[in-house]
């Protein structure tokens, strides 16, 4: 379904980003990966799906590197058709204890990076008359949790950015939407599981159960594969009129 299209997925060397990259590749899209760490394994997984795989190591807190990455994608693949803004970090502390430099980092990587990539990707999408922008927000784009002020602010912000950009592109073939996952067991969340196990003096499994029990009524993690399937749907012609939504896939988290 996505043959001939090129997707750029930020933060796709692990977790949700890699899951979405693989789902888009399985539909025929070429994929440029991004993120820290060794990208050779993820690149091989994409190439094994029979599409072209690329990688750019832009640091998503650096606007000039984001610009260079978008340009590299257009040069290397001829276009950037599907932009998935997924890179993200977490820091947990109450506002009065929150290190200002961690605040700046969370806002830069989880929110401003999406502005910069969209700023550079939209002209090409407009010229070609088609595009998909998927911003990976969070249940925390819709509701808050204590201790996550920067993350909640960034994720609420990206939902707002999504709506504004969706209106600006409403009469075009470009759609802009946000996906709001609940708990997904990735390295980002494993750190929080480890912290919970240590704080409560409990096993890893019990910490996972308590984390889910606090927020996610299904008591099951959302998977990167399920989020990949939603990204494929939002990239499909069936979703041509899905514009500016913040679509939660969260085991019932925000229904409470
Ligand atoms: P993860 O830690 O597994 O992956 C994060 C990715 O971002 C990695 O590839 C990492 O290398 C990359 N990254 C981090 N900082 C970067 C930077 N400065 N420049 C470039 N790449 C950078 O995390 P994940 O859980 O897969 O999270 C992906 C996205 O999903 C994030 O935006 C996160 O907020 C969001 N999210 C996650 C959950 C969850 O439960 N895991 C829930 C809701 C939303």
PDB file of C-alpha atoms and ligand atoms in Angstrom:
ATOM      1  CA  UNK A   1       0.000   0.000   0.000  1.00  0.00           C
ATOM      2  CA  UNK A   2       2.902   2.401   0.647  1.00  0.00           C
ATOM      3  CA  UNK A   3       5.141   1.311  -2.228  1.00  0.00           C
ATOM      4  CA  UNK A   4       7.167   4.218  -3.580  1.00  0.00           C
ATOM      5  CA  UNK A   5       6.699   6.311  -0.434  1.00  0.00           C
ATOM      6  CA  UNK A   6       9.512   7.238   1.934  1.00  0.00           C
ATOM      7  CA  UNK A   7       9.092   7.460   5.696  1.00  0.00           C
ATOM      8  CA  UNK A   8      11.413   9.194   8.150  1.00  0.00           C
ATOM      9  CA  UNK A   9      10.888   7.913  11.698  1.00  0.00           C
ATOM     10  CA  UNK A  10      12.767   9.773  14.420  1.00  0.00           C
ATOM     11  CA  UNK A  11      13.992   7.824  17.445  1.00  0.00           C
ATOM     12  CA  UNK A  12      13.580   4.536  15.615  1.00  0.00           C
ATOM     13  CA  UNK A  13      16.614   2.591  16.835  1.00  0.00           C
ATOM     14  CA  UNK A  14      14.389   1.045  19.526  1.00  0.00           C
ATOM     15  CA  UNK A  15      10.917   0.792  21.001  1.00  0.00           C
ATOM     16  CA  UNK A  16       7.851   2.350  19.418  1.00  0.00           C
ATOM     17  CA  UNK A  17       9.760   4.085  16.611  1.00  0.00           C
ATOM     18  CA  UNK A  18      11.275   0.824  15.419  1.00  0.00           C
ATOM     19  CA  UNK A  19       7.862  -0.864  15.609  1.00  0.00           C
ATOM     20  CA  UNK A  20       6.304   1.867  13.460  1.00  0.00           C
ATOM     21  CA  UNK A  21       9.249   1.840  11.018  1.00  0.00           C
ATOM     22  CA  UNK A  22       8.863  -1.916  10.522  1.00  0.00           C
ATOM     23  CA  UNK A  23       5.091  -1.658  10.029  1.00  0.00           C
ATOM     24  CA  UNK A  24       5.502   1.056   7.356  1.00  0.00           C
ATOM     25  CA  UNK A  25       8.299  -0.928   5.662  1.00  0.00           C
ATOM     26  CA  UNK A  26       6.091  -4.031   5.628  1.00  0.00           C
ATOM     27  CA  UNK A  27       3.626  -1.975   3.547  1.00  0.00           C
ATOM     28  CA  UNK A  28       6.380  -1.138   1.042  1.00  0.00           C
ATOM     29  CA  UNK A  29       7.646   2.244   2.293  1.00  0.00           C
ATOM     30  CA  UNK A  30      11.363   2.972   2.206  1.00  0.00           C
ATOM     31  CA  UNK A  31      12.502   4.071   5.651  1.00  0.00           C
ATOM     32  CA  UNK A  32      15.117   6.437   7.001  1.00  0.00           C
ATOM     33  CA  UNK A  33      15.851   5.591  10.618  1.00  0.00           C
ATOM     34  CA  UNK A  34      17.155   7.970  13.278  1.00  0.00           C
ATOM     35  CA  UNK A  35      18.169   7.665  16.899  1.00  0.00           C
ATOM     36  CA  UNK A  36      21.095   6.905  19.150  1.00  0.00           C
ATOM     37  CA  UNK A  37      22.961   3.617  19.481  1.00  0.00           C
ATOM     38  CA  UNK A  38      23.951   1.030  16.895  1.00  0.00           C
ATOM     39  CA  UNK A  39      21.544   1.293  13.949  1.00  0.00           C
ATOM     40  CA  UNK A  40      22.920  -1.677  11.991  1.00  0.00           C
ATOM     41  CA  UNK A  41      20.446  -4.188  13.500  1.00  0.00           C
ATOM     42  CA  UNK A  42      17.346  -2.013  12.910  1.00  0.00           C
ATOM     43  CA  UNK A  43      18.579  -1.189   9.369  1.00  0.00           C
ATOM     44  CA  UNK A  44      18.950  -4.887   8.592  1.00  0.00           C
ATOM     45  CA  UNK A  45      15.426  -5.545   9.926  1.00  0.00           C
ATOM     46  CA  UNK A  46      14.024  -2.876   7.574  1.00  0.00           C
ATOM     47  CA  UNK A  47      16.054  -4.044   4.559  1.00  0.00           C
ATOM     48  CA  UNK A  48      14.867  -7.629   5.194  1.00  0.00           C
ATOM     49  CA  UNK A  49      11.340  -6.395   4.406  1.00  0.00           C
ATOM     50  CA  UNK A  50      12.457  -5.674   0.824  1.00  0.00           C
ATOM     51  CA  UNK A  51      12.590  -1.879   0.979  1.00  0.00           C
ATOM     52  CA  UNK A  52      15.431   0.654   1.077  1.00  0.00           C
ATOM     53  CA  UNK A  53      16.737   1.463   4.547  1.00  0.00           C
ATOM     54  CA  UNK A  54      18.706   4.581   5.478  1.00  0.00           C
ATOM     55  CA  UNK A  55      19.914   6.123   8.694  1.00  0.00           C
ATOM     56  CA  UNK A  56      20.695   9.638   9.879  1.00  0.00           C
ATOM     57  CA  UNK A  57      22.106  10.235  13.355  1.00  0.00           C
ATOM     58  CA  UNK A  58      20.701  13.746  13.897  1.00  0.00           C
ATOM     59  CA  UNK A  59      20.418  14.741  17.548  1.00  0.00           C
ATOM     60  CA  UNK A  60      16.780  15.816  17.844  1.00  0.00           C
ATOM     61  CA  UNK A  61      17.698  18.544  20.309  1.00  0.00           C
ATOM     62  CA  UNK A  62      19.710  20.305  17.552  1.00  0.00           C
ATOM     63  CA  UNK A  63      17.653  22.213  14.935  1.00  0.00           C
ATOM     64  CA  UNK A  64      20.510  22.384  12.386  1.00  0.00           C
ATOM     65  CA  UNK A  65      20.949  18.593  12.534  1.00  0.00           C
ATOM     66  CA  UNK A  66      17.183  18.090  12.049  1.00  0.00           C
ATOM     67  CA  UNK A  67      17.290  20.305   8.948  1.00  0.00           C
ATOM     68  CA  UNK A  68      20.241  18.313   7.597  1.00  0.00           C
ATOM     69  CA  UNK A  69      18.392  15.028   8.223  1.00  0.00           C
ATOM     70  CA  UNK A  70      15.271  16.105   6.311  1.00  0.00           C
ATOM     71  CA  UNK A  71      17.451  17.280   3.439  1.00  0.00           C
ATOM     72  CA  UNK A  72      19.440  14.032   3.477  1.00  0.00           C
ATOM     73  CA  UNK A  73      16.191  12.041   3.317  1.00  0.00           C
ATOM     74  CA  UNK A  74      14.940  14.024   0.321  1.00  0.00           C
ATOM     75  CA  UNK A  75      18.297  13.753  -1.445  1.00  0.00           C
ATOM     76  CA  UNK A  76      18.840  10.062  -0.733  1.00  0.00           C
ATOM     77  CA  UNK A  77      15.275   8.826  -1.372  1.00  0.00           C
ATOM     78  CA  UNK A  78      13.895  11.599  -3.614  1.00  0.00           C
ATOM     79  CA  UNK A  79      11.158  12.592  -1.134  1.00  0.00           C
ATOM     80  CA  UNK A  80       9.963  12.591   2.448  1.00  0.00           C
ATOM     81  CA  UNK A  81       6.331  11.460   2.328  1.00  0.00           C
ATOM     82  CA  UNK A  82       5.627  10.151   5.839  1.00  0.00           C
ATOM     83  CA  UNK A  83       7.198  11.950   8.787  1.00  0.00           C
ATOM     84  CA  UNK A  84       6.885  10.219  12.159  1.00  0.00           C
ATOM     85  CA  UNK A  85       8.019  12.416  15.043  1.00  0.00           C
ATOM     86  CA  UNK A  86       8.683   9.814  17.686  1.00  0.00           C
ATOM     87  CA  UNK A  87      11.978  10.557  19.457  1.00  0.00           C
ATOM     88  CA  UNK A  88      11.389  11.246  23.116  1.00  0.00           C
ATOM     89  CA  UNK A  89      12.867  11.166  26.592  1.00  0.00           C
ATOM     90  CA  UNK A  90      11.437  11.185  30.103  1.00  0.00           C
ATOM     91  CA  UNK A  91      12.531  12.734  33.377  1.00  0.00           C
ATOM     92  CA  UNK A  92      10.572  12.241  36.602  1.00  0.00           C
ATOM     93  CA  UNK A  93      10.753  14.814  39.415  1.00  0.00           C
ATOM     94  CA  UNK A  94       8.427  17.312  41.051  1.00  0.00           C
ATOM     95  CA  UNK A  95       8.547  20.834  39.630  1.00  0.00           C
ATOM     96  CA  UNK A  96      10.570  22.262  42.509  1.00  0.00           C
ATOM     97  CA  UNK A  97      13.192  19.515  42.137  1.00  0.00           C
ATOM     98  CA  UNK A  98      13.186  19.410  38.335  1.00  0.00           C
ATOM     99  CA  UNK A  99      16.649  20.297  36.959  1.00  0.00           C
ATOM    100  CA  UNK A 100      16.130  23.204  34.515  1.00  0.00           C
ATOM    101  CA  UNK A 101      18.491  21.624  31.969  1.00  0.00           C
ATOM    102  CA  UNK A 102      16.354  18.427  31.972  1.00  0.00           C
ATOM    103  CA  UNK A 103      13.259  20.603  31.401  1.00  0.00           C
ATOM    104  CA  UNK A 104      14.969  22.188  28.393  1.00  0.00           C
ATOM    105  CA  UNK A 105      16.044  18.786  27.042  1.00  0.00           C
ATOM    106  CA  UNK A 106      12.558  17.248  27.347  1.00  0.00           C
ATOM    107  CA  UNK A 107      10.920  20.246  25.641  1.00  0.00           C
ATOM    108  CA  UNK A 108      13.573  20.296  22.890  1.00  0.00           C
ATOM    109  CA  UNK A 109      13.437  16.571  22.090  1.00  0.00           C
ATOM    110  CA  UNK A 110       9.742  15.824  22.748  1.00  0.00           C
ATOM    111  CA  UNK A 111       8.212  19.025  21.324  1.00  0.00           C
ATOM    112  CA  UNK A 112      10.456  21.496  19.482  1.00  0.00           C
ATOM    113  CA  UNK A 113      12.038  18.748  17.359  1.00  0.00           C
ATOM    114  CA  UNK A 114       8.634  18.067  15.799  1.00  0.00           C
ATOM    115  CA  UNK A 115       8.244  21.732  14.886  1.00  0.00           C
ATOM    116  CA  UNK A 116      11.679  21.764  13.229  1.00  0.00           C
ATOM    117  CA  UNK A 117      11.168  18.554  11.244  1.00  0.00           C
ATOM    118  CA  UNK A 118       7.694  19.656  10.091  1.00  0.00           C
ATOM    119  CA  UNK A 119       9.054  23.107   9.196  1.00  0.00           C
ATOM    120  CA  UNK A 120      11.542  21.495   6.822  1.00  0.00           C
ATOM    121  CA  UNK A 121       9.398  18.600   5.554  1.00  0.00           C
ATOM    122  CA  UNK A 122       6.173  20.477   4.724  1.00  0.00           C
ATOM    123  CA  UNK A 123       7.427  22.428   1.663  1.00  0.00           C
ATOM    124  CA  UNK A 124       8.292  19.179  -0.167  1.00  0.00           C
ATOM    125  CA  UNK A 125       4.998  17.566   0.868  1.00  0.00           C
ATOM    126  CA  UNK A 126       3.064  20.606  -0.385  1.00  0.00           C
ATOM    127  CA  UNK A 127       4.968  20.557  -3.691  1.00  0.00           C
ATOM    128  CA  UNK A 128       4.122  16.853  -4.161  1.00  0.00           C
ATOM    129  CA  UNK A 129       0.521  17.303  -2.922  1.00  0.00           C
ATOM    130  CA  UNK A 130       0.660  14.395  -0.478  1.00  0.00           C
ATOM    131  CA  UNK A 131       2.042  13.769   2.968  1.00  0.00           C
ATOM    132  CA  UNK A 132       1.480  12.160   6.319  1.00  0.00           C
ATOM    133  CA  UNK A 133       2.753  13.589   9.593  1.00  0.00           C
ATOM    134  CA  UNK A 134       2.340  11.395  12.668  1.00  0.00           C
ATOM    135  CA  UNK A 135       3.338  12.940  15.964  1.00  0.00           C
ATOM    136  CA  UNK A 136       3.830  10.410  18.740  1.00  0.00           C
ATOM    137  CA  UNK A 137       2.343  12.140  21.766  1.00  0.00           C
ATOM    138  CA  UNK A 138       1.126  10.093  24.742  1.00  0.00           C
ATOM    139  CA  UNK A 139      -1.794   9.617  27.098  1.00  0.00           C
ATOM    140  CA  UNK A 140       0.161  12.404  28.796  1.00  0.00           C
ATOM    141  CA  UNK A 141      -0.796  14.613  25.841  1.00  0.00           C
ATOM    142  CA  UNK A 142      -4.375  14.390  27.146  1.00  0.00           C
ATOM    143  CA  UNK A 143      -4.083  13.997  30.929  1.00  0.00           C
ATOM    144  CA  UNK A 144      -1.329  14.605  33.484  1.00  0.00           C
ATOM    145  CA  UNK A 145       0.589  12.609  36.069  1.00  0.00           C
ATOM    146  CA  UNK A 146       2.497  14.024  39.036  1.00  0.00           C
ATOM    147  CA  UNK A 147       6.258  14.191  38.569  1.00  0.00           C
ATOM    148  CA  UNK A 148       6.146  14.502  34.789  1.00  0.00           C
ATOM    149  CA  UNK A 149       5.682  18.252  34.271  1.00  0.00           C
ATOM    150  CA  UNK A 150       8.063  18.639  31.328  1.00  0.00           C
ATOM    151  CA  UNK A 151       6.834  15.495  29.596  1.00  0.00           C
ATOM    152  CA  UNK A 152       3.158  16.418  30.107  1.00  0.00           C
ATOM    153  CA  UNK A 153       3.787  19.987  28.899  1.00  0.00           C
ATOM    154  CA  UNK A 154       5.654  18.742  25.816  1.00  0.00           C
ATOM    155  CA  UNK A 155       3.025  16.112  24.984  1.00  0.00           C
ATOM    156  CA  UNK A 156       0.097  18.522  25.444  1.00  0.00           C
ATOM    157  CA  UNK A 157       2.105  20.919  23.279  1.00  0.00           C
ATOM    158  CA  UNK A 158       2.586  18.402  20.489  1.00  0.00           C
ATOM    159  CA  UNK A 159      -1.164  17.730  20.447  1.00  0.00           C
ATOM    160  CA  UNK A 160      -1.710  21.477  19.957  1.00  0.00           C
ATOM    161  CA  UNK A 161       0.988  21.675  17.276  1.00  0.00           C
ATOM    162  CA  UNK A 162      -0.704  18.750  15.506  1.00  0.00           C
ATOM    163  CA  UNK A 163      -4.089  20.528  15.464  1.00  0.00           C
ATOM    164  CA  UNK A 164      -2.642  23.819  14.187  1.00  0.00           C
ATOM    165  CA  UNK A 165      -0.679  22.116  11.394  1.00  0.00           C
ATOM    166  CA  UNK A 166      -3.719  19.987  10.476  1.00  0.00           C
ATOM    167  CA  UNK A 167      -5.755  23.169   9.965  1.00  0.00           C
ATOM    168  CA  UNK A 168      -3.001  24.781   7.892  1.00  0.00           C
ATOM    169  CA  UNK A 169      -2.956  21.736   5.570  1.00  0.00           C
ATOM    170  CA  UNK A 170      -6.691  20.945   5.681  1.00  0.00           C
ATOM    171  CA  UNK A 171      -7.322  21.557   1.970  1.00  0.00           C
ATOM    172  CA  UNK A 172      -4.268  19.596   0.848  1.00  0.00           C
ATOM    173  CA  UNK A 173      -3.340  15.922   0.559  1.00  0.00           C
ATOM    174  CA  UNK A 174      -1.262  16.267   3.695  1.00  0.00           C
ATOM    175  CA  UNK A 175      -2.721  15.042   6.993  1.00  0.00           C
ATOM    176  CA  UNK A 176      -1.291  15.719  10.435  1.00  0.00           C
ATOM    177  CA  UNK A 177      -2.319  13.565  13.388  1.00  0.00           C
ATOM    178  CA  UNK A 178      -1.099  12.563  16.829  1.00  0.00           C
ATOM    179  CA  UNK A 179      -0.996   9.106  18.376  1.00  0.00           C
ATOM    180  CA  UNK A 180      -1.320   8.903  22.168  1.00  0.00           C
ATOM    181  CA  UNK A 181      -0.025   5.591  23.525  1.00  0.00           C
ATOM    182  CA  UNK A 182      -0.523   4.384  27.069  1.00  0.00           C
ATOM    183  CA  UNK A 183       2.178   2.232  28.716  1.00  0.00           C
ATOM    184  CA  UNK A 184       4.337   0.381  26.169  1.00  0.00           C
ATOM    185  CA  UNK A 185       7.132  -1.816  27.537  1.00  0.00           C
ATOM    186  CA  UNK A 186      10.133  -0.124  25.888  1.00  0.00           C
ATOM    187  CA  UNK A 187      13.527   0.901  27.339  1.00  0.00           C
ATOM    188  CA  UNK A 188      11.932   4.259  28.298  1.00  0.00           C
ATOM    189  CA  UNK A 189       9.322   2.526  30.465  1.00  0.00           C
ATOM    190  CA  UNK A 190      11.627  -0.266  31.707  1.00  0.00           C
ATOM    191  CA  UNK A 191      13.596   2.473  33.511  1.00  0.00           C
ATOM    192  CA  UNK A 192      10.386   3.462  35.326  1.00  0.00           C
ATOM    193  CA  UNK A 193       9.648  -0.206  36.120  1.00  0.00           C
ATOM    194  CA  UNK A 194      13.163  -0.538  37.593  1.00  0.00           C
ATOM    195  CA  UNK A 195      12.674   2.643  39.658  1.00  0.00           C
ATOM    196  CA  UNK A 196       9.307   1.360  40.966  1.00  0.00           C
ATOM    197  CA  UNK A 197      10.786  -2.047  41.867  1.00  0.00           C
ATOM    198  CA  UNK A 198      13.562  -0.363  43.825  1.00  0.00           C
ATOM    199  CA  UNK A 199      11.302   2.186  45.544  1.00  0.00           C
ATOM    200  CA  UNK A 200       8.677  -0.385  46.629  1.00  0.00           C
ATOM    201  CA  UNK A 201      11.207  -3.208  47.242  1.00  0.00           C
ATOM    202  CA  UNK A 202       9.343  -5.554  44.853  1.00  0.00           C
ATOM    203  CA  UNK A 203      10.120  -7.778  41.848  1.00  0.00           C
ATOM    204  CA  UNK A 204      10.239  -6.563  38.271  1.00  0.00           C
ATOM    205  CA  UNK A 205       6.991  -8.377  37.452  1.00  0.00           C
ATOM    206  CA  UNK A 206       5.184  -6.914  40.471  1.00  0.00           C
ATOM    207  CA  UNK A 207       6.459  -3.437  39.523  1.00  0.00           C
ATOM    208  CA  UNK A 208       4.990  -3.842  36.021  1.00  0.00           C
ATOM    209  CA  UNK A 209       1.653  -4.943  37.506  1.00  0.00           C
ATOM    210  CA  UNK A 210       1.565  -1.909  39.847  1.00  0.00           C
ATOM    211  CA  UNK A 211       2.562   0.513  37.055  1.00  0.00           C
ATOM    212  CA  UNK A 212      -0.263  -0.782  34.862  1.00  0.00           C
ATOM    213  CA  UNK A 213      -2.698  -0.912  37.791  1.00  0.00           C
ATOM    214  CA  UNK A 214      -2.124   2.789  38.518  1.00  0.00           C
ATOM    215  CA  UNK A 215      -3.158   3.978  35.053  1.00  0.00           C
ATOM    216  CA  UNK A 216      -4.083   1.372  32.449  1.00  0.00           C
ATOM    217  CA  UNK A 217      -7.431  -0.399  33.063  1.00  0.00           C
ATOM    218  CA  UNK A 218      -6.681  -3.227  30.599  1.00  0.00           C
ATOM    219  CA  UNK A 219      -3.684  -4.174  32.806  1.00  0.00           C
ATOM    220  CA  UNK A 220      -1.840  -5.002  29.578  1.00  0.00           C
ATOM    221  CA  UNK A 221       0.900  -3.101  27.803  1.00  0.00           C
ATOM    222  CA  UNK A 222       0.196  -1.592  24.372  1.00  0.00           C
ATOM    223  CA  UNK A 223       2.685  -3.049  21.845  1.00  0.00           C
ATOM    224  CA  UNK A 224       4.855  -1.331  19.220  1.00  0.00           C
ATOM    225  CA  UNK A 225       3.216  -3.654  16.650  1.00  0.00           C
ATOM    226  CA  UNK A 226      -0.262  -2.345  17.543  1.00  0.00           C
ATOM    227  CA  UNK A 227       0.965   1.238  17.259  1.00  0.00           C
ATOM    228  CA  UNK A 228       2.588   0.355  13.928  1.00  0.00           C
ATOM    229  CA  UNK A 229      -0.768  -0.870  12.641  1.00  0.00           C
ATOM    230  CA  UNK A 230      -2.400   2.438  13.662  1.00  0.00           C
ATOM    231  CA  UNK A 231       0.383   4.354  11.872  1.00  0.00           C
ATOM    232  CA  UNK A 232      -0.260   2.277   8.734  1.00  0.00           C
ATOM    233  CA  UNK A 233      -3.987   3.064   8.920  1.00  0.00           C
ATOM    234  CA  UNK A 234      -3.335   6.799   9.370  1.00  0.00           C
ATOM    235  CA  UNK A 235      -1.020   6.642   6.334  1.00  0.00           C
ATOM    236  CA  UNK A 236      -3.662   4.896   4.197  1.00  0.00           C
ATOM    237  CA  UNK A 237      -6.228   6.453   1.820  1.00  0.00           C
ATOM    238  CA  UNK A 238      -8.981   5.414   4.290  1.00  0.00           C
ATOM    239  CA  UNK A 239      -7.574   8.058   6.651  1.00  0.00           C
ATOM    240  CA  UNK A 240      -7.579  10.921   4.102  1.00  0.00           C
ATOM    241  CA  UNK A 241     -10.136  12.797   6.239  1.00  0.00           C
ATOM    242  CA  UNK A 242      -8.642  12.005   9.621  1.00  0.00           C
ATOM    243  CA  UNK A 243      -7.115  15.388  10.430  1.00  0.00           C
ATOM    244  CA  UNK A 244      -5.849  16.864  13.670  1.00  0.00           C
ATOM    245  CA  UNK A 245      -6.839  13.978  15.924  1.00  0.00           C
ATOM    246  CA  UNK A 246      -5.058  12.901  19.093  1.00  0.00           C
ATOM    247  CA  UNK A 247      -5.804   9.184  18.869  1.00  0.00           C
ATOM    248  CA  UNK A 248      -5.298   7.324  22.107  1.00  0.00           C
ATOM    249  CA  UNK A 249      -4.309   3.642  22.141  1.00  0.00           C
ATOM    250  CA  UNK A 250      -3.976   3.263  25.869  1.00  0.00           C
ATOM    251  CA  UNK A 251      -5.876   0.294  27.325  1.00  0.00           C
ATOM    252  CA  UNK A 252      -8.539   2.706  28.608  1.00  0.00           C
ATOM    253  CA  UNK A 253      -6.186   5.126  30.425  1.00  0.00           C
ATOM    254  CA  UNK A 254      -7.898   8.402  29.456  1.00  0.00           C
ATOM    255  CA  UNK A 255     -11.432   6.979  29.550  1.00  0.00           C
ATOM    256  CA  UNK A 256     -11.283   7.128  33.356  1.00  0.00           C
TER     257      UNK A 256
HETATM  258  P1  LIG B   1      12.762   4.438  23.654  1.00  0.00           P
HETATM  259  O1  LIG B   1      13.643   4.979  24.737  1.00  0.00           O
HETATM  260  O2  LIG B   1      12.679   2.970  23.436  1.00  0.00           O
HETATM  261  O3  LIG B   1      13.124   5.081  22.257  1.00  0.00           O
HETATM  262  C1  LIG B   1      13.404   6.439  22.145  1.00  0.00           C
HETATM  263  C2  LIG B   1      14.131   6.655  20.842  1.00  0.00           C
HETATM  264  O4  LIG B   1      14.437   8.039  20.754  1.00  0.00           O
HETATM  265  C3  LIG B   1      15.448   5.881  20.743  1.00  0.00           C
HETATM  266  O5  LIG B   1      15.643   5.455  19.415  1.00  0.00           O
HETATM  267  C4  LIG B   1      16.473   6.954  21.131  1.00  0.00           C
HETATM  268  O6  LIG B   1      17.761   6.703  20.569  1.00  0.00           O
HETATM  269  C5  LIG B   1      15.816   8.156  20.494  1.00  0.00           C
HETATM  270  N1  LIG B   1      16.299   9.428  21.029  1.00  0.00           N
HETATM  271  C6  LIG B   1      16.322   9.867  22.309  1.00  0.00           C
HETATM  272  N2  LIG B   1      16.864  11.091  22.370  1.00  0.00           N
HETATM  273  C7  LIG B   1      17.189  11.442  21.098  1.00  0.00           C
HETATM  274  C8  LIG B   1      17.777  12.580  20.500  1.00  0.00           C
HETATM  275  N3  LIG B   1      18.180  13.623  21.227  1.00  0.00           N
HETATM  276  N4  LIG B   1      17.980  12.574  19.169  1.00  0.00           N
HETATM  277  C9  LIG B   1      17.604  11.506  18.419  1.00  0.00           C
HETATM  278  N5  LIG B   1      17.026  10.406  18.919  1.00  0.00           N
HETATM  279  C10 LIG B   1      16.828  10.381  20.254  1.00  0.00           C
HETATM  280  O7  LIG B   1      11.327   5.070  23.962  1.00  0.00           O
HETATM  281  P2  LIG B   1       9.849   4.710  23.460  1.00  0.00           P
HETATM  282  O8  LIG B   1       9.101   4.288  24.672  1.00  0.00           O
HETATM  283  O9  LIG B   1       9.868   3.858  22.263  1.00  0.00           O
HETATM  284  O10 LIG B   1       9.327   6.171  23.112  1.00  0.00           O
HETATM  285  C11 LIG B   1       9.103   6.626  21.808  1.00  0.00           C
HETATM  286  C12 LIG B   1       8.092   7.750  21.862  1.00  0.00           C
HETATM  287  O11 LIG B   1       6.866   7.263  22.360  1.00  0.00           O
HETATM  288  C13 LIG B   1       8.501   8.912  22.775  1.00  0.00           C
HETATM  289  O12 LIG B   1       8.122  10.133  22.189  1.00  0.00           O
HETATM  290  C14 LIG B   1       7.683   8.648  24.021  1.00  0.00           C
HETATM  291  O13 LIG B   1       7.428   9.817  24.741  1.00  0.00           O
HETATM  292  C15 LIG B   1       6.417   8.070  23.410  1.00  0.00           C
HETATM  293  N6  LIG B   1       5.605   7.301  24.337  1.00  0.00           N
HETATM  294  C16 LIG B   1       6.086   6.185  24.942  1.00  0.00           C
HETATM  295  C17 LIG B   1       5.264   5.485  25.798  1.00  0.00           C
HETATM  296  C18 LIG B   1       5.711   4.230  26.479  1.00  0.00           C
HETATM  297  O14 LIG B   1       4.983   3.739  27.346  1.00  0.00           O
HETATM  298  N7  LIG B   1       6.858   3.664  26.150  1.00  0.00           N
HETATM  299  C19 LIG B   1       3.954   5.909  26.037  1.00  0.00           C
HETATM  300  C20 LIG B   1       3.510   7.058  25.403  1.00  0.00           C
HETATM  301  C21 LIG B   1       4.339   7.736  24.552  1.00  0.00           C
END
